Short mmCIF file of C-alpha atoms and ligand atoms in Angstrom, two decimals:
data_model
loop_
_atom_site.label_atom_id
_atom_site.label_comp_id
_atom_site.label_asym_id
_atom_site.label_seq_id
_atom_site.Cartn_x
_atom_site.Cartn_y
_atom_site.Cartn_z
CA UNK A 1 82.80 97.24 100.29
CA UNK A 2 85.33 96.68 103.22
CA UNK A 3 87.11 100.22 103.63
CA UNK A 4 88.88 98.90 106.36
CA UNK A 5 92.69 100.32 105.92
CA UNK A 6 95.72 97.81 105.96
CA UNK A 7 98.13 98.04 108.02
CA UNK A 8 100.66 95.40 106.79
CA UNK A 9 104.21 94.36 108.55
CA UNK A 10 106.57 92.90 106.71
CA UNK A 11 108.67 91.58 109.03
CA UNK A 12 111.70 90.22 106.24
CA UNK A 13 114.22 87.18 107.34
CA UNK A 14 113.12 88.79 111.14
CA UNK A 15 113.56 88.10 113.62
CA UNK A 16 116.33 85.39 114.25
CA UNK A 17 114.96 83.79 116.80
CA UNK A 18 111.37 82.47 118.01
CA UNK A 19 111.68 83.86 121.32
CA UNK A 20 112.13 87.67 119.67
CA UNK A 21 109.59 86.93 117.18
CA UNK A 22 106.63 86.48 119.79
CA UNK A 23 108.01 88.74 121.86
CA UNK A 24 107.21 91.07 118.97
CA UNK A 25 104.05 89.87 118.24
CA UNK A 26 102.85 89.68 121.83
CA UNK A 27 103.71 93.22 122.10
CA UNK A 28 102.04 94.78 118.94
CA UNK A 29 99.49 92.50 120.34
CA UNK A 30 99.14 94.75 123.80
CA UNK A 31 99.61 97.56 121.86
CA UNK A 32 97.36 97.93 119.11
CA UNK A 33 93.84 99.35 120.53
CA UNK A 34 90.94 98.05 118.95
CA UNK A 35 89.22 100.07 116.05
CA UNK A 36 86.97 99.12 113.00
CA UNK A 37 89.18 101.67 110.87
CA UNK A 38 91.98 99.72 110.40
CA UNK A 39 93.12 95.55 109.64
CA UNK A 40 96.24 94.45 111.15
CA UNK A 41 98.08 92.15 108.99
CA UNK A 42 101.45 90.58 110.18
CA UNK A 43 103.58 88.67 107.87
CA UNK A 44 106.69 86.83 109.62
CA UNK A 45 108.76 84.69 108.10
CA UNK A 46 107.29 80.75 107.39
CA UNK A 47 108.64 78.68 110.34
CA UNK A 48 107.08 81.70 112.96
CA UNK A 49 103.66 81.91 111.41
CA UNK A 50 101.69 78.63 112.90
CA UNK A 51 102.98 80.09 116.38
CA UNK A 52 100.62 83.06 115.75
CA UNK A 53 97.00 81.05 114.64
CA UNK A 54 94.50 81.84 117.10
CA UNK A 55 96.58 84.18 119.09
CA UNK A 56 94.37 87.06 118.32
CA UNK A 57 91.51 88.32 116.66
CA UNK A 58 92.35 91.79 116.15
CA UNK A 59 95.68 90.59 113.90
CA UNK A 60 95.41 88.82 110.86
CA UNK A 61 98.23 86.35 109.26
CA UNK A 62 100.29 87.47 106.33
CA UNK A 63 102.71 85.22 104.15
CA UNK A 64 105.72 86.99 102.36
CA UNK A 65 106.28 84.55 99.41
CA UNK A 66 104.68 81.23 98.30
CA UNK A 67 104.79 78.53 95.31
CA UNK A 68 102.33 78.39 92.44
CA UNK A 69 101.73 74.40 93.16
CA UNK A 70 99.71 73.04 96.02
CA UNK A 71 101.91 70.18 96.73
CA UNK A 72 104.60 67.65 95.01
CA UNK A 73 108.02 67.34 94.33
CA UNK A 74 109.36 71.43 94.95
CA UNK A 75 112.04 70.84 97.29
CA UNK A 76 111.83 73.73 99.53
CA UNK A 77 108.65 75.45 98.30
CA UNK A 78 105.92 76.55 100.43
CA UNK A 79 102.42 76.32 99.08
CA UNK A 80 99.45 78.49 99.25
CA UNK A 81 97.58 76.03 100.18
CA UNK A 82 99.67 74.47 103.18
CA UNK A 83 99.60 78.94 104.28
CA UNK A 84 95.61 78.78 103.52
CA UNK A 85 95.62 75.44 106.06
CA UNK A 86 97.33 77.65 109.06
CA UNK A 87 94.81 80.34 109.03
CA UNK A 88 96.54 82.73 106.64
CA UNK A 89 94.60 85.45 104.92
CA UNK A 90 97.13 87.20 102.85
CA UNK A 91 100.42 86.94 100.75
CA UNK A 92 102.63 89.34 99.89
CA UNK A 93 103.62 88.42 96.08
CA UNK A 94 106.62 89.91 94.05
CA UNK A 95 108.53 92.16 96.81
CA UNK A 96 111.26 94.23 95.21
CA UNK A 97 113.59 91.90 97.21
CA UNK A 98 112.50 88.51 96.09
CA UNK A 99 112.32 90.46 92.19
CA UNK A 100 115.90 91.74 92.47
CA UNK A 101 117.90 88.71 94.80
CA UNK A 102 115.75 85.60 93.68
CA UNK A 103 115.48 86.85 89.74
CA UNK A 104 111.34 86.47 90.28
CA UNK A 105 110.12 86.51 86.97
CA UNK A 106 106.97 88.67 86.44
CA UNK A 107 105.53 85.32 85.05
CA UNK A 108 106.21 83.24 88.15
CA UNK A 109 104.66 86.26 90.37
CA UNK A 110 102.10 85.94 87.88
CA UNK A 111 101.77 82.13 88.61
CA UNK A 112 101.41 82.83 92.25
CA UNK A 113 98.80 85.25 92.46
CA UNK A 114 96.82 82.97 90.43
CA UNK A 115 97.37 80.04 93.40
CA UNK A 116 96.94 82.60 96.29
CA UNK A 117 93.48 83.29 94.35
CA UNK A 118 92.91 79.72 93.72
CA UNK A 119 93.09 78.84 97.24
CA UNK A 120 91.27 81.86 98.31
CA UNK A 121 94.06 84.08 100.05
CA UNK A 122 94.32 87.64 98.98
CA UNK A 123 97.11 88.46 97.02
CA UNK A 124 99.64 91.57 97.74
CA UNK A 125 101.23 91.88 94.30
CA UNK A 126 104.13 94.62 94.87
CA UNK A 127 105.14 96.87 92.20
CA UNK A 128 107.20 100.10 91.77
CA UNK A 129 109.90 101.60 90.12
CA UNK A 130 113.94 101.47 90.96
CA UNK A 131 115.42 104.58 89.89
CA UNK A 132 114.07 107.93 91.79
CA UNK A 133 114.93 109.67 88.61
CA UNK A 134 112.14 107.98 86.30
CA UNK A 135 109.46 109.07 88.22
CA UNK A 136 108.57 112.22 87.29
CA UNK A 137 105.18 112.68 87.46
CA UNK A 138 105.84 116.83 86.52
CA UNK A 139 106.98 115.66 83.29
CA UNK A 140 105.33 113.55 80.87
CA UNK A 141 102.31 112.11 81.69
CA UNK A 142 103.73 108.81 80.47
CA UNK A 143 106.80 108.44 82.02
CA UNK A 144 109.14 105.86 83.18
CA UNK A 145 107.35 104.97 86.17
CA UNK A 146 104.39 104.87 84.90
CA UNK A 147 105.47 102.19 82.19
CA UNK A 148 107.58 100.29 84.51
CA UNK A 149 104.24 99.69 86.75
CA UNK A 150 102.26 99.07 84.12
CA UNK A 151 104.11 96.46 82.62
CA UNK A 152 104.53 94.70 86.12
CA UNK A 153 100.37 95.03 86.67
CA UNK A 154 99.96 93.99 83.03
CA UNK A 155 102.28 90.65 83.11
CA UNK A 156 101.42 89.83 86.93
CA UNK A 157 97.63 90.08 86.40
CA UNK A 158 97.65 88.46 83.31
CA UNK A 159 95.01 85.96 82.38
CA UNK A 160 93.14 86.34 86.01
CA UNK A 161 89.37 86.92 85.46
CA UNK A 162 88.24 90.18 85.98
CA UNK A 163 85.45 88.86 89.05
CA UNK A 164 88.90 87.85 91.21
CA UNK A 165 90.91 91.47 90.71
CA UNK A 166 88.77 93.42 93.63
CA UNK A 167 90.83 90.49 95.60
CA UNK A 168 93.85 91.82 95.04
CA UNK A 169 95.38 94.44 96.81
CA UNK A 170 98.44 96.11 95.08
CA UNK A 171 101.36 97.67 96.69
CA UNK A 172 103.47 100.58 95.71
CA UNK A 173 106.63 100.32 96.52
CA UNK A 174 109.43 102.77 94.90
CA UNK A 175 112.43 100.51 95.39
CA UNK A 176 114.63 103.87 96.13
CA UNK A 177 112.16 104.26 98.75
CA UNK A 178 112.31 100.84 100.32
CA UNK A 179 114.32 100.67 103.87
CA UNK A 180 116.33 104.26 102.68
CA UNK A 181 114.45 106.30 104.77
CA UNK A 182 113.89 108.17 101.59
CA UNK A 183 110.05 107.91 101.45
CA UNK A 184 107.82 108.79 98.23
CA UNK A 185 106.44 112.09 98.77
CA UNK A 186 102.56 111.55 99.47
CA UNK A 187 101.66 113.68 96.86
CA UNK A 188 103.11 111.55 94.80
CA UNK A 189 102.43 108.16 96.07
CA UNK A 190 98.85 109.60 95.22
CA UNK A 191 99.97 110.39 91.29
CA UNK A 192 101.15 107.09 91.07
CA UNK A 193 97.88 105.08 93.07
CA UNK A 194 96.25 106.74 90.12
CA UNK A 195 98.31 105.63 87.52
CA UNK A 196 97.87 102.20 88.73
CA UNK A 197 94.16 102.60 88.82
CA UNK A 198 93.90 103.77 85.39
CA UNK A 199 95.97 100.96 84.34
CA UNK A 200 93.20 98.74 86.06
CA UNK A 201 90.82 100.64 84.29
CA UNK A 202 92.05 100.01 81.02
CA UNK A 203 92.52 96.22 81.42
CA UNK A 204 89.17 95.60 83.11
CA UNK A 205 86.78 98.62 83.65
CA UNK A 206 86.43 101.56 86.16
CA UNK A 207 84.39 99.87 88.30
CA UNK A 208 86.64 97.20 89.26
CA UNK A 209 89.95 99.44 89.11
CA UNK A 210 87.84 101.32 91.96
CA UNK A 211 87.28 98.06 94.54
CA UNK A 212 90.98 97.31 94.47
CA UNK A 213 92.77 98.33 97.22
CA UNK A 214 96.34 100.23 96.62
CA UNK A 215 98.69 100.70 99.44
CA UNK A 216 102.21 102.46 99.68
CA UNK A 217 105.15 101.22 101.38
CA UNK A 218 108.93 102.33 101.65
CA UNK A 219 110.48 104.29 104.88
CA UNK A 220 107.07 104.72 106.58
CA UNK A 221 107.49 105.49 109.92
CA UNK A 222 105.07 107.07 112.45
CA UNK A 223 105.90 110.50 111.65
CA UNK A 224 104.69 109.87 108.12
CA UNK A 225 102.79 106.90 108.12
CA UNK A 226 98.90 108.96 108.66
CA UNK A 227 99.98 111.27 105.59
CA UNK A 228 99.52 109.05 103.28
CA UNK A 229 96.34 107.68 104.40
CA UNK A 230 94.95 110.90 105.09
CA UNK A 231 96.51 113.21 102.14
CA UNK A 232 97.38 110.44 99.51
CA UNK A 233 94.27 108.58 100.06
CA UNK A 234 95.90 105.48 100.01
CA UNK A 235 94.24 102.28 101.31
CA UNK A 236 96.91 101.15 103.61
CA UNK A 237 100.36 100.47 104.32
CA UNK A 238 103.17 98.11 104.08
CA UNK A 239 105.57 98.80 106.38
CA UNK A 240 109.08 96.94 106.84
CA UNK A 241 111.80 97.95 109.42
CA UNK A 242 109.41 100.31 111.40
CA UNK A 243 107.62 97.04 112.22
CA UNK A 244 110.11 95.18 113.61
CA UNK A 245 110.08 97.73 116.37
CA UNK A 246 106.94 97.12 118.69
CA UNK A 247 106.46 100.27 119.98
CA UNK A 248 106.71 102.46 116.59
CA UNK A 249 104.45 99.81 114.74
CA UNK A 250 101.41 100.75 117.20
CA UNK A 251 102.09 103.99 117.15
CA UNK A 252 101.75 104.05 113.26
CA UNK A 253 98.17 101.84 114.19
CA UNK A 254 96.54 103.81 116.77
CA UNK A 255 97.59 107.00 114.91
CA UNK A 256 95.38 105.69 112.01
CA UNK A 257 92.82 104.01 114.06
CA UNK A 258 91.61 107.30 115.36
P1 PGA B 1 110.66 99.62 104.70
O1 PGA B 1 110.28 98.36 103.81
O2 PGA B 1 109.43 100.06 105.43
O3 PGA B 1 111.74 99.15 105.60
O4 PGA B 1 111.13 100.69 103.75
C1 PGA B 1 109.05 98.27 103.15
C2 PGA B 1 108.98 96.98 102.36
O5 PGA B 1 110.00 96.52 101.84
O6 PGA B 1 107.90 96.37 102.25
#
């Protein structure tokens, strides 16, 4: 099995201009020394993302959204397959921001994993909780959180055949934590990776819940960023405004690289 930890950036509606964005990339580019430890995944916004094919072995291409149809009358939709034709690996499916601004149903993210799987992309399904408050991992061992994730792993996996889930990786994201610099606690980033695992468990087996990869984003920053690889034993990262800055995104790298 790959053990390789991600290291995702999700750059948001960033940069405004595709002059900054390669600036960006051409930086984290210079900046990011080599290492088998970690995968560099970079997901820019749509019209930036054919700029960065073949720029670069050591980063891989990362979509932030995409439709459930390959192709037809969608004004405005982007396809998994048209991202799968410009060299992209992964998609990030069912942010917090495209569940709260753009109503995304847990169906529809639903529908796209199962075309990001389709057209053999790996999926990034995002889930976590909104209020700090309900998670309480101290308290019951069912507790808000806990059924809030579920539910969103439950509906957004549904129906996908249990030989595609090691494909998916699934990020935890507490929306209180997301761009507050309020980060999750590692400790507890690690009580909820194993909620999420036993969820896996009980809708497919153990085996399986073990090959999928769960990640933690929400106000990582370099100070923070190794903690929760190296305490929370999580499998990687997704990190939002602290990529947008060059010099703090390869820090977080070669920090975990090591
Ligand atoms: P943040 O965003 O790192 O700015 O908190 C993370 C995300 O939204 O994926």
């Amino acid at each position: 099995m790959n053990k390789k930890i991600l290291i995702i950036a999700n750059w948001k509606c960033n940069p405004s201009t595709q002059k900054e964005a390669e600036h960006l990339f051409t930086a984290v580019k210079k900046g990011i020394k080599k290492s088998d430890k970690t995968e560099i995944i970079i997901c820019p916004p749509f019209p930036y993302l054919s700029l960065f094919k073949k720029k670069t072995n050591a980063i891989q291409l990362g979509a932030q959204n995409c439709f459930w149809e390959d192709k037809g009358a969608f004004t405005g939709e982007v396809s998994s397959l048209m991202l799968k034709d410009i060299e992209c690996k992964y998609v990030i499916i069912g942010h917090s921001e495209r569940r709260n601004y753009f109503k995304e149903s847990d169906v529809e993210i639903n529908r796209k994993i199962k075309s990001v799987l389709k057209n053999r992309l790996k999926p990034i399904l995002c889930v976590g909780e909104k209020d700090r408050d309900s998670f309480n991992p101290e308290g019951h061992p069912i507790n808000e959180m806990s059924l809030i994730v579920g539910e969103q792993i439950k509906k957004g996996l549904a129906d996908i055949s249990q030989t595609k889930i090691p494909d998916i990786i699934i990020a935890y994201e507490p929306i209180w934590a997301i761009g507050t610099g309020l980060p999750c606690l590692p400790d507890d980033a690690m009580k909820a990776a194993l909620l999420i695992k036993k969820t896996l468990t009980g809708l497919y087996n153990r085996s399986i819940a073990e090959r999928v990869k769960i990640i933690y984003g929400g106000s990582v920053v370099s100070q923070n960023a190794i903690d929760y690889i190296k305490e929370a034993n999580m499998d990687g990262l997704l990190i939002g405004g602290a990529s947008l800055n060059a010099n703090e995104f390869t820090k977080i790298i070669n920090k975990i690289a090591l």
